[in-house]
């Protein structure tokens, strides 16, 4: 008889989202985690029951009872029941059997709703109000405005009045735009998402959102309304300073289908649909322009108050233009919505001589301001945004290039809230001019805007600057994950660069649950793939020709693999398998001698490496190709394709030999001798095993000769510290981390950085700001060091071959100046928490492991034997600490629960060579 209570399933998700209202049938994969005390807990079986909601006769025979499945799986469980009904509503529950065969209670029910039938489910038409251009005034000094390139549209207001004559049982609003929309129902905003429907290649796929609007309807007259803006569809997008008329379309359009279900006395449901069609009326009003890069201008004296509610006289509103659906796939948004996630009060507001105020929010962030004014009508309040101040204390905006990031408001009198809704700015500072009177406390706040992705990681240590680095990395992620992963949020770029995303992907996964976010974006990547198989450099594709640059194009394969490793997600591998093989076929076709010398696309190489980027292009390219082949072998294996896995292993071996022949000398030196060349060779295991230690020493020599500075750009940086730590050079890794002069992470922090800079020398005392043409202060790529904090400092990692943190490899690497570190990662299996302290001549390590997970805990030690667990037991085994000659590790194999280990001083174990 077990004395522990049964495990409890919790945290139910479908397609990585909590209770999604729109999900494609082939994305219905279920997951949960387990809660329960005690040690060595495990799931031995599960039963999932999916039931259609009652009262919907159209759902047919449906649902799924898996019966008891003998399995440890708690994630990535595909739905295997009757075909799911389009627009069907389902609830689902799970119960589990534990290691003692005790069965849990049923979980709390979770829900999902299936997307509309893409072919027959839509009865709405696209509607819009033709463009009336407003002249865009370019920033001072930018030359005359080119009317074609610079005109911006006012935002259309659209409305439709309709009657509801029966009691409403439920109602759903399916809604999207080519452009951006804010939907309104009876005077209320529908939902809390912003910048909807997000960015896709609108010619290939358009995402829509589904809202439960049951509670917003009322008997009698109702009004469905919408505000529309240009967004990525018709606004300034990217760096070519033209409106997206050139990319997608000239003016925004709206599409909505409101489905209302009534329950009559007999219980049979009837329904009513309100769709976008010729019955709608529209006009331009207060929002004179709204653009993602340029900002917004509102003339609040022109606001038609009450326009989105019943009882409004819409005389004078115009008929809308209508266009039939053209077959572009409409898909339920698979990603998390963009939301306002936080409000930040200024840490200081200074008035300057011209009557302008500069607010400092103490944090470089992405979002906008909400400013409250109390004053007469007709005041013109202008808000400019910048990441940094210049030496005179004014906003430094040159690095924004043509992005104006300026919001302007003409007030209508009385207390009023000034706030944009269809733009986003990257800033720490805002200059407010024309404010009537003096702002009081609470009158100025920054609202933080990004894809609302749950945080999963934490880190704190005895070094405040390292904690700041961790926060800067996460803020960089928050500011740049806005519907797609962008390079930067402030200048006229903000593009979904694949290289940046792949180097940062693993860090991103530790910080936040990005499974759904990346799932959405990988569809954008697939949409942008060239028919030759070339993955693009940016997705959604825009302006730049397909290119498939090494380390950029490879993201099309590396990111799905990373999602599989981190989340155990095989759905994403299956979905993109054909795209990945097409990419591999292309590389092999073009490079028959197994060196990747052809098709290097735009060839960004080790982008922004300090000094000269001397890493040979074909070396970097071939290393990535070999890496791709190794990952493809794993991907093919994980999706049940053993023959293809063997083929990719053989390909990997051929590329590996070609690489070694071409680039690695007999003494382990690598051609060019750059840090990045060594890092790639070592990380991708392209240096013959017997030369690994020698090559790692050459890497250390290269770092020493740079006076203990790194010289890596975007591509080398992510693997630099992991390679040093896994080849026995923790001390060097910590020394790079501690380095205070540029190039280094800590240098940025010493300059007051609150996000990660694009360039190691974004600002220096000698040269001031780096070239204004490319100098973002919020670019996450160099923040890919975050992965090292989790995997090496905290030791939260998994065994090779494990996916979704089922089998942990817990190997902390204490060292450098750190006296302690603690942190956690909430994996798909639940919370993994690690903490260590070096004190009183002892190293203490605690690890919390969730149920259904096993861990190999490795504590480095001089001879391994002195390490004890809390019960005083010694290790199950002693092994060599990887890469560190003469250093051992004590090995403990443990299951779930909290475990503590104590051993001799860390410094002696870390194998730190004299520097
Ligand atoms: C972007 C990068 C990107 C790069 C390609 C830059 O303009 O800001 O982050 O990866 O171009 O080399």
Tab-separated table of C-alpha atoms and ligand atoms in Angstrom, residues 239 401 486-488 491 493 495 497-500 537-538 552 604-605 607-608 714 758 774 776 779 781, ligand 1:
chain	number	residue	atom	x	y	z
A	239	UNK	CA	14.137	49.200	-43.765
A	401	UNK	CA	16.913	55.742	-39.061
A	486	UNK	CA	12.438	40.551	-34.605
A	487	UNK	CA	16.015	41.764	-34.572
A	488	UNK	CA	15.179	45.060	-32.894
A	491	UNK	CA	14.601	51.466	-35.970
A	493	UNK	CA	13.869	47.289	-39.482
A	495	UNK	CA	12.335	42.068	-39.162
A	497	UNK	CA	15.803	37.600	-39.033
A	498	UNK	CA	16.365	33.862	-38.917
A	499	UNK	CA	19.993	34.009	-37.771
A	500	UNK	CA	19.238	36.079	-34.703
A	537	UNK	CA	17.029	35.144	-44.249
A	538	UNK	CA	13.929	36.812	-42.867
A	552	UNK	CA	20.383	32.254	-41.088
A	604	UNK	CA	26.522	37.534	-43.120
A	605	UNK	CA	29.114	35.178	-41.684
A	607	UNK	CA	27.817	39.015	-38.112
A	608	UNK	CA	29.218	41.964	-36.154
A	714	UNK	CA	26.247	36.757	-33.550
A	758	UNK	CA	23.333	44.996	-31.066
A	774	UNK	CA	23.123	50.325	-37.389
A	776	UNK	CA	20.319	49.212	-31.796
A	779	UNK	CA	18.969	43.276	-30.062
A	781	UNK	CA	21.390	37.968	-30.412
B	1	LIG	C1	19.904	42.986	-38.517
B	1	LIG	C2	20.429	41.718	-37.925
B	1	LIG	C3	20.474	40.678	-38.972
B	1	LIG	C4	21.436	41.179	-39.983
B	1	LIG	C5	21.815	40.240	-41.059
B	1	LIG	C6	20.839	43.429	-39.579
B	1	LIG	O1	20.428	44.576	-40.216
B	1	LIG	O2	19.703	43.949	-37.561
B	1	LIG	O3	20.067	41.458	-36.682
B	1	LIG	O4	20.714	39.409	-38.561
B	1	LIG	O5	21.085	42.425	-40.509
B	1	LIG	O6	23.120	40.287	-41.157
